[in-house]
CSV table of C-alpha atoms and ligand atoms in Angstrom, one decimal:
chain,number,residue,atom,x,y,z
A,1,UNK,CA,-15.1,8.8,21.8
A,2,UNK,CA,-12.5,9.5,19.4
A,3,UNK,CA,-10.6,10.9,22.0
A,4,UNK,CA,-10.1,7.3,23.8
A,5,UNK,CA,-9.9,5.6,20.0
A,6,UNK,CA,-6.6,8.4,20.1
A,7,UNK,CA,-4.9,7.4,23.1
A,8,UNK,CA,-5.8,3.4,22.2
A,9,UNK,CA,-4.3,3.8,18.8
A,10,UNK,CA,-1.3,6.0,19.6
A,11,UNK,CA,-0.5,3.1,21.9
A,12,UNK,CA,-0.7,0.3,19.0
A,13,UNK,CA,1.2,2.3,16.0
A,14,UNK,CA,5.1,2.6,17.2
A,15,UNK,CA,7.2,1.9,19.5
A,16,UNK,CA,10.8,0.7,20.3
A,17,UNK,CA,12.0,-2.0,22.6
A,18,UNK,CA,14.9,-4.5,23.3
A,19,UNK,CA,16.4,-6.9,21.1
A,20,UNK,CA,20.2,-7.2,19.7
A,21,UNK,CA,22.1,-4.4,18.4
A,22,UNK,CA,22.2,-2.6,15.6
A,23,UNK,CA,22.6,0.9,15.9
A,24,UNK,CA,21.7,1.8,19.4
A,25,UNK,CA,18.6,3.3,18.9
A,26,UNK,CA,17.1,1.0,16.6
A,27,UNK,CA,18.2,-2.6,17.6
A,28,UNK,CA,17.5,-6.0,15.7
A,29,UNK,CA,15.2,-8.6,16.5
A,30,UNK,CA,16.0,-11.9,16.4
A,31,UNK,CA,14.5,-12.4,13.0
A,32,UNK,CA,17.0,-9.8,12.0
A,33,UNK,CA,14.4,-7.3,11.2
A,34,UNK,CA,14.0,-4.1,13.2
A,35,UNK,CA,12.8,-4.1,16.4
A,36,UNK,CA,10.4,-1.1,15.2
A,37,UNK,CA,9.2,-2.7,12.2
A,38,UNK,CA,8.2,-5.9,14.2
A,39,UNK,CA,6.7,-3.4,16.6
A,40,UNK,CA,4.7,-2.2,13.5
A,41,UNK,CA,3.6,-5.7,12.8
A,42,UNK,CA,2.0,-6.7,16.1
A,43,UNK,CA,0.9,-3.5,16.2
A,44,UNK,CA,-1.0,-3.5,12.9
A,45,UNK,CA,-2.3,-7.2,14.0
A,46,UNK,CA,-3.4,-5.5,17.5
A,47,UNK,CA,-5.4,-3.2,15.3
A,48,UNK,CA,-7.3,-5.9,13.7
A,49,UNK,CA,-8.0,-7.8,16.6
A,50,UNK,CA,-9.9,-3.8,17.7
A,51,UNK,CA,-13.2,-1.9,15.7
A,52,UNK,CA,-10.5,0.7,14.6
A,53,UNK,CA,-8.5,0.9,11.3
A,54,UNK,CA,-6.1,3.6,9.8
A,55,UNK,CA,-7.1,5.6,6.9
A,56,UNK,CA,-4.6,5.8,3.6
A,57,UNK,CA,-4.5,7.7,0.6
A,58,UNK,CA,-2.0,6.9,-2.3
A,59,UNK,CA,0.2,9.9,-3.2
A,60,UNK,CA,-1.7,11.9,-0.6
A,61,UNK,CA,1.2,14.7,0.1
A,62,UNK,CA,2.7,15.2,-3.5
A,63,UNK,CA,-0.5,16.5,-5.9
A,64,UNK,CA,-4.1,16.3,-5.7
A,65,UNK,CA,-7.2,18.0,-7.9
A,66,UNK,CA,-6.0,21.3,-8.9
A,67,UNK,CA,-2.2,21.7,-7.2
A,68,UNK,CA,1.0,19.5,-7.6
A,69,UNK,CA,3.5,20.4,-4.5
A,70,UNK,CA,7.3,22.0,-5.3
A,71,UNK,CA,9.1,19.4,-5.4
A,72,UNK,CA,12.4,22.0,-5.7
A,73,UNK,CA,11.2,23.1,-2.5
A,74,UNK,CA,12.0,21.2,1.1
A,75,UNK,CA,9.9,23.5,3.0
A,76,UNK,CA,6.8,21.8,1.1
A,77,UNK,CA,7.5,18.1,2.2
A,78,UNK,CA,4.3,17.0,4.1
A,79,UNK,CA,2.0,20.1,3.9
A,80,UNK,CA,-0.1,20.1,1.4
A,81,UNK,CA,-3.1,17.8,0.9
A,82,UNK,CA,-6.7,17.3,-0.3
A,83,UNK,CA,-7.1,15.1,2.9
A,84,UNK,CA,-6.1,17.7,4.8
A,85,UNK,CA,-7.7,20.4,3.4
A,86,UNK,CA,-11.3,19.1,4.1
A,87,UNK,CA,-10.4,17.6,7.8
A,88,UNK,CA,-7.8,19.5,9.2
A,89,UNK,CA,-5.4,16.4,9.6
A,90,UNK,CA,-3.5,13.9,7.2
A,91,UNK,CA,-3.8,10.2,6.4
A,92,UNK,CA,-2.5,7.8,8.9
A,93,UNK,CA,-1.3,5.9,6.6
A,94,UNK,CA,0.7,7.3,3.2
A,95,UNK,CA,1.2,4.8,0.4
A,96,UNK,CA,3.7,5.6,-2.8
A,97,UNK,CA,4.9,3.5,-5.8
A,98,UNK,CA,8.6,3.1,-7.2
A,99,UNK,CA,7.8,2.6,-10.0
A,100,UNK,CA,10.6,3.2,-12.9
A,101,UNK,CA,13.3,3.3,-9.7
A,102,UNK,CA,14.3,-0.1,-11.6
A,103,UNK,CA,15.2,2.1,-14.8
A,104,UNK,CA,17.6,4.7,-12.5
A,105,UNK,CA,14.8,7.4,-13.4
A,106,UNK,CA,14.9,10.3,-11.0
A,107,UNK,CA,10.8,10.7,-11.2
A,108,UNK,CA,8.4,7.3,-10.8
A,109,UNK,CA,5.9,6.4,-13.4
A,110,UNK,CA,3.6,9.7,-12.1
A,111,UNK,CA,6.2,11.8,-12.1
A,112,UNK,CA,7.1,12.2,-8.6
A,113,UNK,CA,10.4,12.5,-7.8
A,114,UNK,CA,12.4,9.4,-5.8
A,115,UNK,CA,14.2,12.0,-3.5
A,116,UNK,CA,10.9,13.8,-2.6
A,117,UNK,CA,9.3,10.2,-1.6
A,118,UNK,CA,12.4,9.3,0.7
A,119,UNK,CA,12.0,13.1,2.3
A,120,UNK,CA,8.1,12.6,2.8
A,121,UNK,CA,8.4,8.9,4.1
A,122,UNK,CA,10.6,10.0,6.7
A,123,UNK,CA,8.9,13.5,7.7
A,124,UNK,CA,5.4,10.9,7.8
A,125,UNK,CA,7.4,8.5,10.3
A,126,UNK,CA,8.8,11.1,12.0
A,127,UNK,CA,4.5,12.8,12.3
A,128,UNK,CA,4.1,9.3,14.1
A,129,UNK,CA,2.5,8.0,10.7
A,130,UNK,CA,2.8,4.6,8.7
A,131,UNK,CA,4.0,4.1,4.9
A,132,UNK,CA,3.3,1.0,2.3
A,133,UNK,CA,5.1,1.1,-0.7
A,134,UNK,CA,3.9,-0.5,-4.2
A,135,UNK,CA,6.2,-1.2,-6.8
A,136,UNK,CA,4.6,-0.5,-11.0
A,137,UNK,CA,7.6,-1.7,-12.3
A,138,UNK,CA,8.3,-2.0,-16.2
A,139,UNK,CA,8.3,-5.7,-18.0
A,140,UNK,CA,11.6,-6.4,-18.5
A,141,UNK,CA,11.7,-8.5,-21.0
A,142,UNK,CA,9.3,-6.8,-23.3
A,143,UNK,CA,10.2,-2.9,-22.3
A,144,UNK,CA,6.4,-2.6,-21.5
A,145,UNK,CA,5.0,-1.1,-18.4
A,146,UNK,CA,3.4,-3.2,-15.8
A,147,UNK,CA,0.2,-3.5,-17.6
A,148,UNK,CA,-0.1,-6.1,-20.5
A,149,UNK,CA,-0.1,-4.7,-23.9
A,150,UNK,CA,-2.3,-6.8,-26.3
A,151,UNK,CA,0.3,-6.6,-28.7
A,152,UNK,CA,3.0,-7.5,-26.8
A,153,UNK,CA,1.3,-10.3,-24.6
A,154,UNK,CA,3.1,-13.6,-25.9
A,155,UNK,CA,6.4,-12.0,-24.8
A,156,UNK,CA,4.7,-10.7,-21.7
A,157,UNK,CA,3.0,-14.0,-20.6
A,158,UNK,CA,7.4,-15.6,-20.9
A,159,UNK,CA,8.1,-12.5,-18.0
A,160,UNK,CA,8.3,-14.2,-15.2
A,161,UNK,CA,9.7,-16.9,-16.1
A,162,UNK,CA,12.7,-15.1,-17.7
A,163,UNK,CA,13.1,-13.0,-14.5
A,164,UNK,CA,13.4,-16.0,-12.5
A,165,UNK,CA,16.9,-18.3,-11.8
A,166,UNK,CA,18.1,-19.4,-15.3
A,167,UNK,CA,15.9,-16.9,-17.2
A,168,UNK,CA,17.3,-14.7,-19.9
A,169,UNK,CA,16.5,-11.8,-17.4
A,170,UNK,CA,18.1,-12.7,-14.2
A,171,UNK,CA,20.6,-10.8,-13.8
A,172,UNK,CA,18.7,-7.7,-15.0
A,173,UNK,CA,16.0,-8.4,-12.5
A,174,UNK,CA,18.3,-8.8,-9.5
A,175,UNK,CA,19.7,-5.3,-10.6
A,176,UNK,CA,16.5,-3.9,-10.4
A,177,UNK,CA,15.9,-6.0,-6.8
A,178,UNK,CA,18.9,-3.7,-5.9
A,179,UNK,CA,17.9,-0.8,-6.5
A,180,UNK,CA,14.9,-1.5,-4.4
A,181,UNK,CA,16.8,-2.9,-1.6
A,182,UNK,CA,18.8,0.7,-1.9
A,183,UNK,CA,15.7,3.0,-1.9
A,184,UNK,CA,14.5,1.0,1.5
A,185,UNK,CA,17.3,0.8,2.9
A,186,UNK,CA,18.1,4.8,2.7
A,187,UNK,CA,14.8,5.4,4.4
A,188,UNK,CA,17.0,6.6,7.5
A,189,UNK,CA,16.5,9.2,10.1
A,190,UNK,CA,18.8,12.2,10.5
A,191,UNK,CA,19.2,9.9,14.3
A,192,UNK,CA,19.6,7.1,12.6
A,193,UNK,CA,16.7,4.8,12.4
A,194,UNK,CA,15.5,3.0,9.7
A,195,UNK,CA,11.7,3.8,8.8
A,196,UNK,CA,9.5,0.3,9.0
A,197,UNK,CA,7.2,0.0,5.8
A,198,UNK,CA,5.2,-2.1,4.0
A,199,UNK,CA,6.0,-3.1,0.9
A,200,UNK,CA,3.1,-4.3,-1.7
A,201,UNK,CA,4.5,-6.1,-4.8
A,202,UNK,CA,3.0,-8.3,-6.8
A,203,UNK,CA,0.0,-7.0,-6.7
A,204,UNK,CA,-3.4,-7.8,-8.5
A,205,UNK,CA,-2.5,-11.2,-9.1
A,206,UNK,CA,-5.7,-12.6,-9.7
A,207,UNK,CA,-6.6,-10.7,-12.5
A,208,UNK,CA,-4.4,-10.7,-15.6
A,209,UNK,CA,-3.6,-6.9,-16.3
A,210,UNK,CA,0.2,-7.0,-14.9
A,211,UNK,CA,2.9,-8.9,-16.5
A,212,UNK,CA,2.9,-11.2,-13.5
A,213,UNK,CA,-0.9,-12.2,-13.8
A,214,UNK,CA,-2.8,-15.0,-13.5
A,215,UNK,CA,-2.4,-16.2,-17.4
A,216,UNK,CA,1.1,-14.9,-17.4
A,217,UNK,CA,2.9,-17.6,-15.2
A,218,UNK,CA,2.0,-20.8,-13.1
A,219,UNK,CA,1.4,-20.9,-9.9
A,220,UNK,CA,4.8,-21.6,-8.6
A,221,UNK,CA,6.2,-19.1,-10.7
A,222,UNK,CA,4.4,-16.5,-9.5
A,223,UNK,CA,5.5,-18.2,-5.5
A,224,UNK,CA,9.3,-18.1,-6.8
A,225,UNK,CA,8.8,-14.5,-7.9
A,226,UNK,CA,7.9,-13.7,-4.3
A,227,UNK,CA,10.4,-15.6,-2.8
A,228,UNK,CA,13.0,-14.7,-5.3
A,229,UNK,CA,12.4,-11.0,-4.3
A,230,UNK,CA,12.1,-11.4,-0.7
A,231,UNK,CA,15.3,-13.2,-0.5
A,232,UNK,CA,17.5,-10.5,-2.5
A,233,UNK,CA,16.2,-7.6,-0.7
A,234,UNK,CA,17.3,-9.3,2.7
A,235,UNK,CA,20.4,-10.9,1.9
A,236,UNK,CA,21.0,-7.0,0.3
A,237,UNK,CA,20.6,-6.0,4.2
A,238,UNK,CA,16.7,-4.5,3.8
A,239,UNK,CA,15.9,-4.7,7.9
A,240,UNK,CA,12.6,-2.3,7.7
A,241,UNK,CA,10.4,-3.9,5.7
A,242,UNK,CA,7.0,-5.8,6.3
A,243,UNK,CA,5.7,-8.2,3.0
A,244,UNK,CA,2.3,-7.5,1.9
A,245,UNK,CA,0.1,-10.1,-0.2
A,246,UNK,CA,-2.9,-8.5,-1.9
A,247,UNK,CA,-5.2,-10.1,-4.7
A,248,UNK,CA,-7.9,-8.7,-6.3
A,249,UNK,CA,-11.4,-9.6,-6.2
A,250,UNK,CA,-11.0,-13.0,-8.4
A,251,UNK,CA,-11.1,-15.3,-5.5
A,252,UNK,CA,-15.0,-14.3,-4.6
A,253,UNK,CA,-14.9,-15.5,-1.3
A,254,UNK,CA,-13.4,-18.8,-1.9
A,255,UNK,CA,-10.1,-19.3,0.2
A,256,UNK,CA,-8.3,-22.2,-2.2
A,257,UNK,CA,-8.5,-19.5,-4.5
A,258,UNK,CA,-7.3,-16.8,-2.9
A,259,UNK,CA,-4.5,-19.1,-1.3
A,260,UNK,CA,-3.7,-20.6,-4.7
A,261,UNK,CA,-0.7,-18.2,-5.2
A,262,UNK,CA,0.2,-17.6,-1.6
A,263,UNK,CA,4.1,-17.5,-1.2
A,264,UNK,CA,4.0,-19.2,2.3
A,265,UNK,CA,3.7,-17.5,6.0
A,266,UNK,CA,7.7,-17.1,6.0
A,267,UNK,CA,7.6,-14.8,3.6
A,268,UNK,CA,4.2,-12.6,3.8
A,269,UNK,CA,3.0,-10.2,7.1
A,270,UNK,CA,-0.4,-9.0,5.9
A,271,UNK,CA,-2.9,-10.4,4.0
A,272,UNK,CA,-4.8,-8.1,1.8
A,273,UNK,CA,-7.8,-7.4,-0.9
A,274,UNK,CA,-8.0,-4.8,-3.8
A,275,UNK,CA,-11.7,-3.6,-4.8
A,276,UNK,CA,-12.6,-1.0,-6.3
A,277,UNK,CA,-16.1,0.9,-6.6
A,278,UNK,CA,-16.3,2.0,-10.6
A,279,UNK,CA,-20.4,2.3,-10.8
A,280,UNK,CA,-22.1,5.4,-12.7
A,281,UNK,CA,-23.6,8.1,-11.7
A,282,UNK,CA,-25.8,7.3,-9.1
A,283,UNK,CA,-26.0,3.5,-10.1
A,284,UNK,CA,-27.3,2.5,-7.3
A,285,UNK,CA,-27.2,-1.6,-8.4
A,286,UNK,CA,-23.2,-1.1,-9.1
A,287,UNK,CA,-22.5,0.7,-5.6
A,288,UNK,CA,-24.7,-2.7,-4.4
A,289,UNK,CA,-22.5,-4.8,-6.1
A,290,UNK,CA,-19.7,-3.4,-4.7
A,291,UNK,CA,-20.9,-3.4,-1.5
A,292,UNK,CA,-21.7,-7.1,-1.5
A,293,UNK,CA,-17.9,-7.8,-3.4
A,294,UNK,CA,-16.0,-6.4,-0.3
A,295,UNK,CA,-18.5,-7.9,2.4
A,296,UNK,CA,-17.4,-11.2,1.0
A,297,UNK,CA,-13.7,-11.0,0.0
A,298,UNK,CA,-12.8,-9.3,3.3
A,299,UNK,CA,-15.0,-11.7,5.6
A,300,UNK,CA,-12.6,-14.1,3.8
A,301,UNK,CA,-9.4,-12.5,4.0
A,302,UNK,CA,-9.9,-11.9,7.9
A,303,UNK,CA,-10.5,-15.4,7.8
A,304,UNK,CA,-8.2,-16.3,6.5
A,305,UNK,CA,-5.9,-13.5,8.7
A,306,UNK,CA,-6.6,-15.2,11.8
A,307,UNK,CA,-6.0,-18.7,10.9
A,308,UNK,CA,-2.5,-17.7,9.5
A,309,UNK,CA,-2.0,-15.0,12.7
A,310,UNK,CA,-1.5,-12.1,9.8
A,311,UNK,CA,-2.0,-8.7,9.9
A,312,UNK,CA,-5.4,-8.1,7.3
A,313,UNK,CA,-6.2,-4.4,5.4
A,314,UNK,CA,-7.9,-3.2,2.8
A,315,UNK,CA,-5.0,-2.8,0.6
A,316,UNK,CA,-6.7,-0.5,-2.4
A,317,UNK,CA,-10.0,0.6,-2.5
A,318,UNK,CA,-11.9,3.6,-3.7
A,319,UNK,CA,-14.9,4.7,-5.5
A,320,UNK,CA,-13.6,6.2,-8.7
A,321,UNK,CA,-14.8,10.3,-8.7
A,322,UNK,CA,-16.8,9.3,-5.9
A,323,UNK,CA,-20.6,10.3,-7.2
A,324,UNK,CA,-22.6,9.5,-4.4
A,325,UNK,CA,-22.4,12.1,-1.8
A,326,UNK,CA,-22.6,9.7,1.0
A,327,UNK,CA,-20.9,6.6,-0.4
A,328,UNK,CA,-18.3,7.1,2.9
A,329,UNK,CA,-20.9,7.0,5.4
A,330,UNK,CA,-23.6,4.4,4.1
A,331,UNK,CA,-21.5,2.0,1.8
A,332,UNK,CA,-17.7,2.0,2.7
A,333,UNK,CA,-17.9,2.1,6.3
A,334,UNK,CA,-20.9,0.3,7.1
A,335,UNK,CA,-18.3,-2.9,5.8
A,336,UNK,CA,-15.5,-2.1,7.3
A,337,UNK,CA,-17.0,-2.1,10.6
A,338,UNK,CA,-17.9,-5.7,10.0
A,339,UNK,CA,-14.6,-6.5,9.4
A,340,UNK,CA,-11.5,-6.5,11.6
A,341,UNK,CA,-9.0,-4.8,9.0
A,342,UNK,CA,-5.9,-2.9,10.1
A,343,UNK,CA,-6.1,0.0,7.6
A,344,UNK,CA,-8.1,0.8,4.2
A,345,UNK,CA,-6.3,2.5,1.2
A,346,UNK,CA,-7.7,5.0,-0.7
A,347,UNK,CA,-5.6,5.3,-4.2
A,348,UNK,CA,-4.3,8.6,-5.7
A,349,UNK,CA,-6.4,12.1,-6.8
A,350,UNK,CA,-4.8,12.2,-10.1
A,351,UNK,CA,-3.9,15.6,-11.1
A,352,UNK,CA,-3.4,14.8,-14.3
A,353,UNK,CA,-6.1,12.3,-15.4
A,354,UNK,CA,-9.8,13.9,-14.9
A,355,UNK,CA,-12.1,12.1,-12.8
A,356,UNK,CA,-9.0,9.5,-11.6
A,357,UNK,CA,-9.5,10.6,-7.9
A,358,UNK,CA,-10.9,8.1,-4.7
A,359,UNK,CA,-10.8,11.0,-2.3
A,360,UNK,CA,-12.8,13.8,-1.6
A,361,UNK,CA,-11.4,17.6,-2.4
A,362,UNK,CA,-12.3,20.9,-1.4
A,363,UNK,CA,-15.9,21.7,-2.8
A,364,UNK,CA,-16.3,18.1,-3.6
A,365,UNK,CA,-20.2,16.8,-3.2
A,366,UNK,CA,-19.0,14.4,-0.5
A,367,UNK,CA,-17.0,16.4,1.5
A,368,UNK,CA,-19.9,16.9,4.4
A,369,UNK,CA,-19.9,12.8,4.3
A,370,UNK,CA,-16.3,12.4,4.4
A,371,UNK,CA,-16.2,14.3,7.5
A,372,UNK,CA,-18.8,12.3,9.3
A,373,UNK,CA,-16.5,9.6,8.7
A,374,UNK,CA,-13.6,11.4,9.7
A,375,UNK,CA,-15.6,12.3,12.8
A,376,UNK,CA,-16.5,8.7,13.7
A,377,UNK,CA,-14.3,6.8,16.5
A,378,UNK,CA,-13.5,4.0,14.2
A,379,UNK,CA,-11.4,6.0,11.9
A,380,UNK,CA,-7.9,6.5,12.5
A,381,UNK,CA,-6.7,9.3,10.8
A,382,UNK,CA,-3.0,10.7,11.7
A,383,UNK,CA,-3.8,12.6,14.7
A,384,UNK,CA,-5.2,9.7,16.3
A,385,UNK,CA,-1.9,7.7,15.6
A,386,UNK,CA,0.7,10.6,16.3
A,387,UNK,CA,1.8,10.8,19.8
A,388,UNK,CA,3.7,7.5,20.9
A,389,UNK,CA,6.8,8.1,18.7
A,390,UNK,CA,7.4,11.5,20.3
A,391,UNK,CA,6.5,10.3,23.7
A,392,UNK,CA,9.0,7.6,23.2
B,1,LIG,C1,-3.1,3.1,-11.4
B,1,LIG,C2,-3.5,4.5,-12.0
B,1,LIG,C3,-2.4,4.9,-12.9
B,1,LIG,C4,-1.1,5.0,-12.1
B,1,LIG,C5,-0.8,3.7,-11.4
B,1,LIG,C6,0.4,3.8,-10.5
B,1,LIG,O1,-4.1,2.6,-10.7
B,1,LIG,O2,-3.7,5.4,-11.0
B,1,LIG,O3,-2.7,6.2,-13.5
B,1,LIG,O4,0.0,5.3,-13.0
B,1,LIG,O5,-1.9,3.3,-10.6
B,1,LIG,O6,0.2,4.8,-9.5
C-alpha cells in the first residue's frame, strides 16, 4: 500500500515542463511565475482531490528536544531530526519563519540563522521535498514583536494602517517587503533554479494576538495588507512563490466568516486552517473538543477549496507535548482522512521552551503511535514524495 501511495505521490510533487524562458532550465509561465512552482500548485491541488496528504514539521532540521544542529557546520544541513530519528525518513514538507529578516538580523526570532535556512531549503528541494515559509515579523510602528503587548496595543491596533500607502510607515514597510523579496528570491540552485515555496503571512487573523488581528484593522485593511505585499514582492521579481491564506479557528464553520478577510483569488493559492490541540493531561473532553474544532473548520475550508479551485492544508496544527499516547492514530488522523487536505503542519519541538514540542522524539510515550501513522498509506512523508525531481 504505501508503496503505490509512493509512486502516486512522487508523480504529483515536482516536475518541470514548457513555458517561456527564463533561464533554460527553469522557464516562466505565462503568469510569470515559474513553471515549477505552478507545477507545485496543481500538484498540491491534485493532492487534495486524492486520500493522501504530506506530513510537515516547523523547524524540523535545525533543533529539536535535547540537540540544536551546527549551524557553523555545512556538513550538518539536512541530517539531523527528531522526525527522523523515530521513522527513519524526514518531513515531506519543511516549514521555517523569517522572522526579524525585516531588521537585517543574521539569526530569526528562534535563533536560527538566515544563511542556514536558505542552505536547508535548497538541500529539502533538492531531497524532492516541499517548503512553506511564515513570516513573525516585528510591529513596526511600536518596535514590538508580532504578538500584541497589552501595553502597547493602542499603537499596535494604528499598525496596519501606518504600514499601508500614506501611512507614517510605508516606506519602512516596503523596505522590509524587500528584504523578503531578496531572501526568496536567492533560494537558487547551484544549476540555477529557483526553489517554489509557499509563503504564509498574515497569519491567525481571526484571532487578535498579531499586530494585524482582527481588532487591530478593518477588513479592507487587512485585504490591502495582502495585496500591498503581494504586489511588492512581484514587481521586486519574486517568481517562486505560492500565497497561502490561513485563519484560525474563529470562523467555526461559518464561510462569510472565514471569507470576511479574504484578499481575492488573484492573490491567494491555498486556503488554509490553524488548530491547535492544548488539552491536559489526558483530558479526554479537550482532545473531544478538538476533535470536533477541526472536523468542522476543515469540512469548511475544503469547501470552500473547491468552490474557489484552491489548493486546502492544514496549515498549523499540533497537540502541544502530545500526552496521549495515541492522539496520532485515534484523533488526528481519523479527521484528516475525512478531509481532502494537501498537507498538515506540525509546528516546532522547541529546544528551548519545555513542553513547546507537537512532534514526537526519541523515548517519547507516542512514538509506537506515531509510527503507525507513519506506516499508514495516507501519510506522505519524504520518501514517498522524493523521486520525480531526480528522475526528471
Ligand atoms: C510560536 C511559538 C514561539 C515562536 C513562534 C515563531 O508559535 O513557537 O515560541 O517564537 O511560534 O516560530
Amino acid at each position: 500500500m504505501k508503496l503505490q501511495t509512493t509512486i502516486i505521490a512522487a508523480a504529483l510533487v515536482f516536475c518541470s515542463c514548457g513555458g517561456n524562458q527564463q533561464k533554460a532550465n527553469d522557464p516562466l509561465a505565462d503568469n510569470g511565475r515559474t513553471q515549477r512552482t505552478e507545477n507545485l500548485l496543481q500538484n498540491l491541488k491534485a493532492l487534495g482531490d486524492s486520500s493522501v496528504y504530506m506530513i510537515g514539521h516547523h523547524d524540523d532540521t535545525f533543533y529539536g528536544i535535547g540537540w540544536e544542529a551546527d549551524y557553523t557546520n555545512d556538513s550538518t544541513i539536512h541530517s539531523h531530526s527528531d522526525v527522523k530519528s523515530i521513522c527513519n525518513d524526514y518531513p515531506a514538507l519543511l516549514s521555517f519563519d523569517l522572522g526579524h529578516l525585516e531588521l537585517g538580523d543574521s539569526r530569526n526570532l528562534d535563533g536560527v540563522p538566515f544563511e542556514r535556512i536558505r542552505q536547508e531549503i535548497i538541500a529539502h528541494y533538492d531531497c524532492g521535498g516541499m517548503v512553506t515559509l511564515s513570516w513573525h515579523l516585528d510591529n513596526p510602528l511600536s518596535g514590538g514583536s508580532s504578538w500584541v503587548a497589552d501595553s502597547l496595543k493602542e499603537v499596535e491596533s494604528k499598525t496596519v494602517a501606518s504600514v499601508l500607502e500614506g501611512g507614517e510607515k510605508h516606506e519602512l514597510f516596503l523596505s522590509w517587503l524587500d528584504k523578503v523579496a531578496d531572501f526568496l528570491s536567492s533560494l537558487e540552485t547551484p544549476y540555477g533554479v529557483k526553489v517554489p515555496v509557499l509563503f504564509r503571512p498574515w497569519h491567525e487573523h481571526t484571532g487578535s494576538w498579531f499586530w494585524w488581528g482582527q481588532e487591530h484593522c478593518t477588513a479592507e485593511q487587512y485585504k490591502d495588507l495582502w495585496r500591498l505585499t503581494v504586489d511588492r514582492l512581484k514587481e521586486k521579481g519574486v517568481v517562486n512563490a505560492l500565497y497561502a491564506y490561513s485563519p484560525g479557528t474563529e470562523a467555526d464553520g461559518d464561510e462569510t466568516r472565514y471569507m470576511e478577510r479574504y484578499p481575492g483569488d488573484d492573490i491567494i493559492d491555498l486556503l488554509g486552517l490553524d488548530c491547535y490541540c492544548f488539552a491536559l493531561e489526558a483530558d479526554t473532553t479537550q482532545i473531544a473538543n478538538y476533535a470536533a474544532q477541526l472536523d468542522k473548520n476543515l469540512g469548511m475550508a475544503c469547501a470552500i477549496a473547491k468552490k474557489h479551485q484552491k489548493a486546502v492544508a492544514l496549515t498549523e496544527t499540533g497537540y502541544e507535548g502530545i500526552k496521549t499516547a495515541n492522539w496520532w492514530t485515534h484523533t488526528l488522523a481519523p479527521i484528516l482522512s475525512r478531509h481532502p487536505i494537501s498537507y498538515v503542519l506540525l509546528w516546532r519541538n522547541a529546544r528551548e521552551k519545555p513542553g513547546h514540542f507537537f512532534a514526537p522524539y526519541p523515548g517519547h510515550a507516542s512514538v509506537p503511535d506515531f509510527v503507525r501513522f507513519y506506516n499508514a498509506p495516507q501519510t506522505l512523508f519524504l520518501r514517498d514524495v522524493n523521486g520525480l525531481y531526480l528522475s526528471k
